[in-house]
Amino acid sequence: MSTRSTEGGAAGGERRPRADVARNRARLLAAARELFAERGEEVSLPDVARAAGVGMGTAYRHFPTLGDLVEAAAEDRFAGILAHARALADGGGRDPVPDYLRHVGEVLEADRGLSAAVEALRGTPGSAPLGRTRAELEEAVGVLVEHSRRHGTVRPDLTVADIHLLAGAISATVRTGSGPWRRLLDLTVPGLRPDTGGHAAS
Amino acid sequence: MSTRSTEGGAAGGERRPRADVARNRARLLAAARELFAERGEEVSLPDVARAAGVGMGTAYRHFPTLGDLVEAAAEDRFAGILAHARALADGGGRDPVPDYLRHVGEVLEADRGLSAAVEALRGTPGSAPLGRTRAELEEAVGVLVEHSRRHGTVRPDLTVADIHLLAGAISATVRTGSGPWRRLLDLTVPGLRPDTGGHAAS
DNA sequence: ACCTGAACACCGTTCAAGT
DNA sequence: ACCTGAACACCGTTCAAGT
């Protein structure tokens, strides 16, 4: 079926974007990554447009809200965390949880600006970001917790939600630079061990 | 140099403010507390002025920046935490640290809006807030850690900075509502016990 | 079909005029 | 000496005109 190249055929669905459109998107994303890394949350869409060398209308067309741009910029970082979690799950180590948490901390630390930008857009209208990836991560981390429980390296009541809770705490510490997040990890991990949960403070 | 009564004498220093000035300040603070509690960080000085029933110029005169207002609004909360820490120190209990952390969580939880407002002003130009109170808190918490070490209820390498690190993590969890902060406490406290620090994850 | 940036709308801050 | 709020400045978003 020979169609005009721009308007996609009814069957295919995903029509290939025009070359300049794709290039603009790529430029915007590249500029956004740089700016987020440099200035974190204090970046506007016009800033990104200027840095990318495109009109601001174009920026708004590609990413209607700054949140969309942040999400796109953070996508592969999130995917990286997911990949690491899966690798740990497949590796079948006895005690993958500390490793996972450390990896999260390192990734967030590697680009604090982006971390701040991501955080700044929590609760912004229209931010249920990365739905599928999030679900996949949940599953992968679930496997880690399961493994650990079976090997007796963590307390039996530990859940996936707990790991996210800790990851969130580490994330906040990294972001605000309010302290050495590795120390937080050192203080926290021992509390995840078996037979520590029983005699909580009265 | 004989001066008019309004211009403070060289000796006394603290001159008493005019009645309406004091009243305006009180109104602004009351309005600010309400608004912070309701809407957290999305509050502007003109908002507060309107709610207080004073001109916005007056608001800017009393509190040149929103940060000053937040600081003033959060002052007694901070003082309350300090008082609690001192009470625990005087109480001489064997294991005051979990109690202290729980108290911090409860106070922050009681007014999340204010917590968010306080956090939103970290790193804003001119925010080395509550310098003296902060130093006093440091000292009080130091006593708690000291007591605990002596009683053997915490690991010997635990420091005041560690407690602030944990308090910050709890604070972030409370603020963002990203999870049950009490659970975070339960997961964390066991890791503070003695003989847990030695065999950290490789 | 997409791009551009001037025009618009909005919100925080200042300061001239009033008490 | 302090208060008020209209005027100003700034910044994010839209959309009419251009390619």
Coordinates of C-alpha atoms (C1' of nucleotides) in Angstrom, one line a residue:
Chain A
M1 CA 0.0 0.0 0.0
S2 CA 1.7 3.1 -1.2
T3 CA 0.5 6.1 0.8
R4 CA 1.9 9.6 1.1
S5 CA 4.6 9.3 3.6
T6 CA 3.3 11.8 6.1
E7 CA -0.3 10.6 6.7
G8 CA -0.1 7.1 8.1
G9 CA -2.2 4.3 6.6
A10 CA -5.3 3.2 8.6
A11 CA -3.8 -0.2 9.4
G12 CA -0.4 0.7 10.8
G13 CA -1.2 3.1 13.7
E14 CA 2.2 4.4 14.5
R15 CA 3.0 6.7 11.7
R16 CA 6.6 7.9 11.5
P17 CA 7.0 11.5 12.4
R18 CA 8.5 14.0 10.1
A19 CA 12.2 14.2 10.3
D20 CA 12.4 17.8 11.6
V21 CA 9.7 17.0 14.2
A22 CA 11.8 14.1 15.6
R23 CA 14.9 16.2 15.5
N24 CA 13.2 19.0 17.5
R25 CA 12.0 16.6 20.0
A26 CA 15.5 15.1 20.4
R27 CA 17.0 18.6 20.7
L28 CA 14.4 19.6 23.4
L29 CA 15.1 16.5 25.4
A30 CA 18.9 16.9 25.2
A31 CA 18.6 20.6 26.2
A32 CA 16.2 19.7 29.0
R33 CA 18.6 17.1 30.4
E34 CA 21.4 19.6 30.5
L35 CA 19.3 22.3 32.1
F36 CA 17.8 20.0 34.7
A37 CA 21.2 18.8 35.6
E38 CA 22.5 22.4 36.0
R39 CA 19.6 24.1 37.6
G40 CA 17.2 21.4 38.8
E41 CA 13.7 22.6 39.3
E42 CA 14.3 26.2 38.3
V43 CA 13.9 25.5 34.6
S44 CA 11.0 26.7 32.4
L45 CA 9.8 25.4 29.1
P46 CA 10.9 28.6 27.3
D47 CA 14.3 28.1 28.9
V48 CA 14.5 24.7 27.3
A49 CA 13.2 26.0 24.0
R50 CA 15.9 28.7 23.9
A51 CA 18.6 26.3 24.8
A52 CA 17.4 23.8 22.2
G53 CA 17.2 26.5 19.5
V54 CA 13.5 26.1 18.8
G55 CA 10.6 28.4 19.2
M56 CA 8.7 28.1 22.5
G57 CA 5.5 27.2 20.7
T58 CA 7.3 24.1 19.5
A59 CA 8.4 23.2 23.0
Y60 CA 4.8 23.5 24.2
R61 CA 3.6 21.4 21.3
H62 CA 5.9 18.5 22.1
F63 CA 5.6 18.8 25.9
P64 CA 2.3 20.5 26.8
T65 CA 3.5 20.8 30.4
L66 CA 6.9 20.9 32.0
G67 CA 5.9 17.6 33.8
D68 CA 5.8 15.8 30.4
L69 CA 9.3 17.0 29.7
V70 CA 10.6 16.0 33.1
E71 CA 8.9 12.6 32.7
A72 CA 10.5 12.1 29.3
A73 CA 13.9 13.2 30.6
A74 CA 13.7 10.8 33.6
E75 CA 12.4 7.9 31.6
D76 CA 15.6 6.0 31.0
R77 CA 16.8 6.6 34.5
F78 CA 13.7 4.9 35.7
A79 CA 14.2 2.1 33.2
G80 CA 17.8 1.7 34.5
I81 CA 16.6 1.2 38.0
L82 CA 14.1 -1.3 36.8
A83 CA 16.8 -3.2 34.8
H84 CA 19.0 -3.3 37.9
A85 CA 16.2 -4.6 40.0
R86 CA 15.6 -7.4 37.4
A87 CA 19.2 -8.2 37.2
L88 CA 19.3 -8.6 41.0
A89 CA 16.2 -10.8 40.9
D90 CA 17.8 -13.0 38.2
G91 CA 21.1 -13.1 40.0
G92 CA 19.5 -14.8 42.8
G93 CA 21.7 -13.4 45.5
R94 CA 20.9 -14.0 49.2
D95 CA 20.6 -10.3 50.1
P96 CA 19.7 -8.1 47.2
V97 CA 17.7 -5.4 49.1
P98 CA 20.6 -3.3 50.3
D99 CA 22.1 -3.5 46.9
Y100 CA 18.9 -2.3 45.3
L101 CA 18.6 0.6 47.7
R102 CA 22.2 1.6 47.2
H103 CA 21.7 1.6 43.5
V104 CA 18.7 3.9 43.7
G105 CA 20.7 6.3 45.8
E106 CA 23.6 6.3 43.4
V107 CA 21.4 6.9 40.4
L108 CA 19.6 9.8 42.1
E109 CA 22.9 11.2 43.3
A110 CA 24.3 11.1 39.8
D111 CA 21.9 13.7 38.7
R112 CA 20.5 15.7 41.6
G113 CA 19.1 18.4 39.4
L114 CA 16.9 15.9 37.6
S115 CA 15.9 14.4 40.9
A116 CA 14.8 17.8 42.1
A117 CA 12.9 18.4 38.9
V118 CA 11.1 15.1 39.2
E119 CA 10.2 15.7 42.8
A120 CA 9.0 19.2 42.1
L121 CA 6.3 17.8 39.9
R122 CA 4.7 15.4 42.3
G123 CA 1.0 16.2 42.6
T124 CA 1.0 18.5 39.7
P125 CA -2.3 18.1 37.7
G126 CA -1.9 15.2 35.3
S127 CA 1.0 13.4 36.9
A128 CA 0.4 9.7 37.1
P129 CA 3.7 9.2 35.5
L130 CA 5.2 6.0 34.2
G131 CA 2.3 3.8 35.1
R132 CA 3.5 0.7 33.4
T133 CA 7.1 1.0 34.4
R134 CA 6.1 1.6 37.9
A135 CA 4.1 -1.6 38.0
E136 CA 7.0 -3.5 36.5
L137 CA 9.3 -2.1 39.1
E138 CA 6.9 -3.1 41.8
E139 CA 6.9 -6.7 40.5
A140 CA 10.7 -6.8 40.3
V141 CA 11.2 -5.5 43.8
G142 CA 8.6 -8.0 45.0
V143 CA 10.8 -10.8 43.7
L144 CA 13.8 -9.3 45.6
V145 CA 11.8 -9.2 48.8
E146 CA 10.5 -12.7 48.3
H147 CA 14.1 -14.0 47.7
S148 CA 15.4 -12.3 50.8
R149 CA 12.6 -13.6 53.0
R150 CA 13.2 -17.1 51.8
H151 CA 16.9 -16.8 52.5
G152 CA 16.1 -15.3 55.9
T153 CA 18.1 -12.1 55.3
V154 CA 15.2 -9.9 56.1
R155 CA 12.5 -9.8 58.6
P156 CA 9.4 -11.8 57.5
D157 CA 7.0 -8.9 57.7
L158 CA 9.0 -6.8 55.1
T159 CA 6.9 -5.7 52.1
V160 CA 7.5 -4.1 48.8
A161 CA 5.8 -1.0 50.1
D162 CA 8.5 -0.9 52.8
I163 CA 11.2 -0.8 50.2
H164 CA 9.6 2.0 48.4
L165 CA 9.2 3.8 51.7
L166 CA 13.0 3.5 52.3
A167 CA 13.8 4.4 48.7
G168 CA 11.7 7.5 49.1
A169 CA 13.5 8.5 52.3
I170 CA 16.9 8.0 50.6
S171 CA 15.6 10.0 47.6
A172 CA 14.6 12.9 49.8
T173 CA 18.0 12.8 51.5
V174 CA 19.9 12.8 48.2
R175 CA 17.7 15.5 46.8
T176 CA 17.9 18.0 49.6
G177 CA 21.5 17.2 50.2
S178 CA 20.4 17.2 53.8
G179 CA 22.9 14.6 54.8
P180 CA 25.0 11.6 53.7
W181 CA 22.5 9.2 52.3
R182 CA 24.9 6.3 52.5
R183 CA 25.0 6.7 56.3
L184 CA 21.2 6.7 56.2
L185 CA 21.4 3.3 54.4
D186 CA 23.9 2.0 57.0
L187 CA 21.6 3.1 59.8
T188 CA 18.5 1.6 58.1
V189 CA 19.6 -1.8 56.7
P190 CA 20.3 -3.5 60.0
G191 CA 16.7 -2.8 61.0
L192 CA 15.5 -4.9 58.1
R193 CA 17.1 -8.1 59.4
P194 CA 15.1 -10.9 60.9
D195 CA 14.3 -10.9 64.7
T196 CA 14.7 -7.2 64.9
G197 CA 11.0 -6.4 64.4
G198 CA 9.8 -8.2 67.5
H199 CA 10.8 -5.9 70.4
A200 CA 10.0 -2.5 69.0
A201 CA 10.2 0.5 71.3
S202 CA 7.2 0.5 73.7
Chain B
M1 CA 20.9 63.2 72.6
S2 CA 17.3 63.7 73.8
T3 CA 15.0 61.8 71.5
R4 CA 11.3 61.6 70.8
S5 CA 9.8 58.6 72.5
T6 CA 9.4 56.6 69.3
E7 CA 13.1 56.6 68.3
G8 CA 14.7 54.2 70.8
G9 CA 17.2 55.6 73.3
A10 CA 20.8 54.4 72.9
A11 CA 20.7 52.5 76.2
G12 CA 17.4 50.5 76.1
G13 CA 17.5 49.0 72.7
E14 CA 14.1 47.2 72.5
R15 CA 11.5 50.0 72.1
R16 CA 7.9 49.0 72.4
P17 CA 6.0 48.9 69.1
R18 CA 2.9 51.0 68.5
A19 CA -0.3 49.2 69.3
D20 CA -1.6 48.9 65.8
V21 CA 1.7 47.7 64.6
A22 CA 1.7 44.8 67.0
R23 CA -1.9 44.0 66.2
N24 CA -1.1 43.9 62.5
R25 CA 1.8 41.6 63.1
A26 CA -0.4 39.3 65.2
R27 CA -3.1 39.3 62.6
L28 CA -0.7 38.5 59.8
L29 CA 0.7 35.6 61.8
A30 CA -2.7 34.2 62.6
A31 CA -3.8 34.4 59.0
A32 CA -0.5 32.9 57.9
R33 CA -0.9 29.9 60.2
E34 CA -4.4 29.2 58.8
L35 CA -3.4 29.6 55.2
F36 CA -0.3 27.5 55.5
A37 CA -2.3 24.8 57.2
E38 CA -4.9 24.8 54.4
R39 CA -2.8 25.3 51.4
G40 CA 0.8 24.6 52.4
E41 CA 3.4 26.1 50.1
E42 CA 0.9 27.7 47.7
V43 CA 0.5 30.8 49.7
S44 CA 1.7 34.3 48.8
L45 CA 2.2 37.3 50.9
P46 CA -0.7 39.2 49.3
D47 CA -2.9 36.2 50.1
V48 CA -1.9 36.4 53.8
A49 CA -2.4 40.2 53.7
R50 CA -5.9 39.9 52.3
A51 CA -6.8 37.2 54.8
A52 CA -5.4 39.3 57.6
G53 CA -7.3 42.3 56.4
V54 CA -4.3 44.5 56.0
G55 CA -2.7 46.1 53.0
M56 CA -0.1 44.1 51.2
G57 CA 2.5 46.8 51.8
T58 CA 2.1 46.2 55.5
A59 CA 2.6 42.6 55.1
Y60 CA 5.8 43.2 53.2
R61 CA 7.0 45.7 55.8
H62 CA 6.5 43.1 58.6
F63 CA 7.8 40.2 56.7
P64 CA 10.1 41.3 53.8
T65 CA 10.0 37.8 52.4
L66 CA 7.6 34.9 52.6
G67 CA 10.4 33.0 54.3
D68 CA 10.4 35.4 57.3
L69 CA 6.7 34.7 57.7
V70 CA 7.1 31.0 57.5
E71 CA 9.9 31.1 60.0
A72 CA 7.8 33.2 62.4
A73 CA 4.9 30.9 61.9
A74 CA 7.0 27.8 62.6
E75 CA 8.9 29.2 65.5
D76 CA 6.8 27.8 68.4
R77 CA 6.5 24.5 66.7
F78 CA 10.3 24.3 66.7
A79 CA 10.4 25.5 70.3
G80 CA 8.0 22.7 71.1
I81 CA 10.3 20.1 69.7
L82 CA 13.2 21.6 71.6
A83 CA 11.1 21.5 74.8
H84 CA 10.2 17.9 74.3
A85 CA 13.8 17.0 73.7
R86 CA 14.8 18.7 76.9
A87 CA 12.1 17.0 78.8
L88 CA 13.3 13.7 77.6
A89 CA 16.9 14.6 78.5
D90 CA 15.8 15.6 82.0
G91 CA 13.5 12.5 82.3
G92 CA 16.6 10.3 82.1
G93 CA 14.9 7.4 80.4
R94 CA 17.0 4.6 79.0
D95 CA 15.8 4.9 75.4
P96 CA 14.7 8.4 74.5
V97 CA 15.7 8.4 70.9
P98 CA 12.7 6.6 69.4
D99 CA 10.5 8.8 71.5
Y100 CA 12.1 11.9 70.2
L101 CA 11.8 10.8 66.6
R102 CA 8.2 9.9 67.1
H103 CA 7.5 13.2 68.6
V104 CA 9.0 15.0 65.6
G105 CA 6.9 12.9 63.3
E106 CA 3.7 13.7 65.2
V107 CA 4.4 17.4 65.3
L108 CA 5.1 17.6 61.6
E109 CA 2.0 15.5 60.8
A110 CA -0.2 17.7 62.9
D111 CA 0.3 20.5 60.4
R112 CA 1.5 19.2 57.1
G113 CA 0.8 22.4 55.3
L114 CA 3.2 24.3 57.5
S115 CA 5.7 21.5 57.1
A116 CA 5.5 21.9 53.3
A117 CA 5.9 25.6 53.6
V118 CA 8.9 25.3 55.8
E119 CA 10.5 22.8 53.4
A120 CA 9.7 24.9 50.3
L121 CA 11.9 27.7 51.7
R122 CA 15.1 25.7 52.1
G123 CA 17.9 27.3 50.2
T124 CA 16.0 30.4 49.5
P125 CA 18.3 33.5 49.7
G126 CA 18.6 34.5 53.4
S127 CA 17.5 31.4 55.1
A128 CA 19.7 30.4 57.9
P129 CA 16.7 30.2 60.1
L130 CA 16.4 29.8 63.8
G131 CA 20.1 29.7 64.4
R132 CA 20.1 29.8 68.1
T133 CA 17.2 27.4 68.6
R134 CA 18.8 25.0 66.2
A135 CA 22.0 25.1 68.2
E136 CA 20.0 24.5 71.4
L137 CA 18.2 21.6 69.8
E138 CA 21.6 20.1 68.8
E139 CA 22.7 20.2 72.3
A140 CA 19.5 18.7 73.8
V141 CA 19.6 15.8 71.2
G142 CA 23.2 15.4 72.0
V143 CA 22.3 14.6 75.6
L144 CA 19.7 12.1 74.4
V145 CA 22.3 10.3 72.3
E146 CA 24.8 10.4 75.2
H147 CA 22.2 8.9 77.6
S148 CA 21.3 6.2 75.2
R149 CA 24.9 5.2 74.6
R150 CA 25.6 5.0 78.3
H151 CA 22.6 2.7 78.8
G152 CA 23.6 0.6 75.8
T153 CA 20.3 1.1 74.0
V154 CA 21.9 2.4 70.8
R155 CA 25.0 1.5 68.8
P156 CA 28.1 3.2 70.1
D157 CA 28.8 5.0 66.8
L158 CA 25.5 6.9 66.8
T159 CA 25.8 10.6 66.5
V160 CA 23.6 13.7 66.8
A161 CA 23.9 14.1 63.0
D162 CA 22.5 10.6 62.6
I163 CA 19.4 11.6 64.5
H164 CA 18.9 14.7 62.4
L165 CA 19.4 12.5 59.3
L166 CA 16.6 10.3 60.5
A167 CA 14.4 13.2 61.5
G168 CA 14.9 14.6 58.0
A169 CA 13.9 11.3 56.4
I170 CA 10.8 11.2 58.6
S171 CA 10.0 14.8 57.8
A172 CA 10.2 14.1 54.1
T173 CA 7.9 11.1 54.4
V174 CA 5.4 13.0 56.4
R175 CA 5.5 16.0 54.1
T176 CA 5.1 14.2 50.8
G177 CA 2.6 11.8 52.3
S178 CA 4.6 9.2 50.4
G179 CA 4.0 6.6 53.0
P180 CA 3.3 5.7 56.6
W181 CA 6.0 7.4 58.5
R182 CA 5.4 5.4 61.6
R183 CA 6.3 2.3 59.7
L184 CA 9.5 4.0 58.6
L185 CA 10.2 4.5 62.2
D186 CA 9.6 0.9 63.0
L187 CA 11.9 -0.2 60.2
T188 CA 14.6 2.2 61.3
V189 CA 14.8 2.1 65.0
P190 CA 16.0 -1.5 65.3
G191 CA 19.0 -0.5 63.1
L192 CA 20.0 1.9 65.8
R193 CA 20.5 -0.8 68.4
P194 CA 24.0 -1.9 69.5
D195 CA 25.8 -4.8 67.7
T196 CA 23.8 -4.1 64.5
G197 CA 26.4 -1.8 63.0
G198 CA 29.2 -4.4 62.7
H199 CA 28.2 -6.7 59.9
A200 CA 26.9 -4.2 57.3
A201 CA 26.1 -5.5 53.9
S202 CA 29.3 -6.1 52.0
Chain C
dA1 C1' 1.6 20.0 9.3
dC2 C1' 4.5 22.3 11.9
dC3 C1' 7.1 26.4 13.5
dT4 C1' 7.8 31.1 15.4
dG5 C1' 7.7 34.8 18.7
dA6 C1' 4.8 39.0 19.7
dA7 C1' 0.8 39.6 22.4
dC8 C1' -1.6 38.3 26.4
dA9 C1' -2.6 37.0 31.2
dC10 C1' -1.1 36.4 35.6
dC11 C1' 1.1 37.2 39.9
dG12 C1' 4.5 39.0 43.0
dT13 C1' 6.7 43.4 44.6
dT14 C1' 7.3 48.3 45.0
dC15 C1' 6.4 53.0 46.2
dA16 C1' 3.7 57.5 45.8
dA17 C1' 0.0 59.3 48.1
dG18 C1' -2.7 59.3 52.2
dT19 C1' -3.6 59.0 57.4
Chain D
dA1 C1' 5.6 56.4 61.5
dC2 C1' 2.9 53.5 59.4
dC3 C1' -0.7 52.0 56.1
dT4 C1' -2.8 51.4 51.5
dG5 C1' -3.4 49.6 46.8
dA6 C1' -2.7 51.2 42.1
dA7 C1' 1.2 50.9 39.1
dC8 C1' 5.0 48.3 37.7
dA9 C1' 7.9 44.3 36.5
dC10 C1' 8.3 39.7 35.5
dC11 C1' 7.5 35.3 33.6
dG12 C1' 4.7 31.5 31.8
dT13 C1' 1.3 30.5 28.0
dT14 C1' -1.3 31.1 23.9
dC15 C1' -2.3 31.8 19.1
dA16 C1' -2.2 34.6 14.6
dA17 C1' 0.8 34.8 11.0
dG18 C1' 4.3 32.6 8.4
dT19 C1' 6.8 28.5 6.1

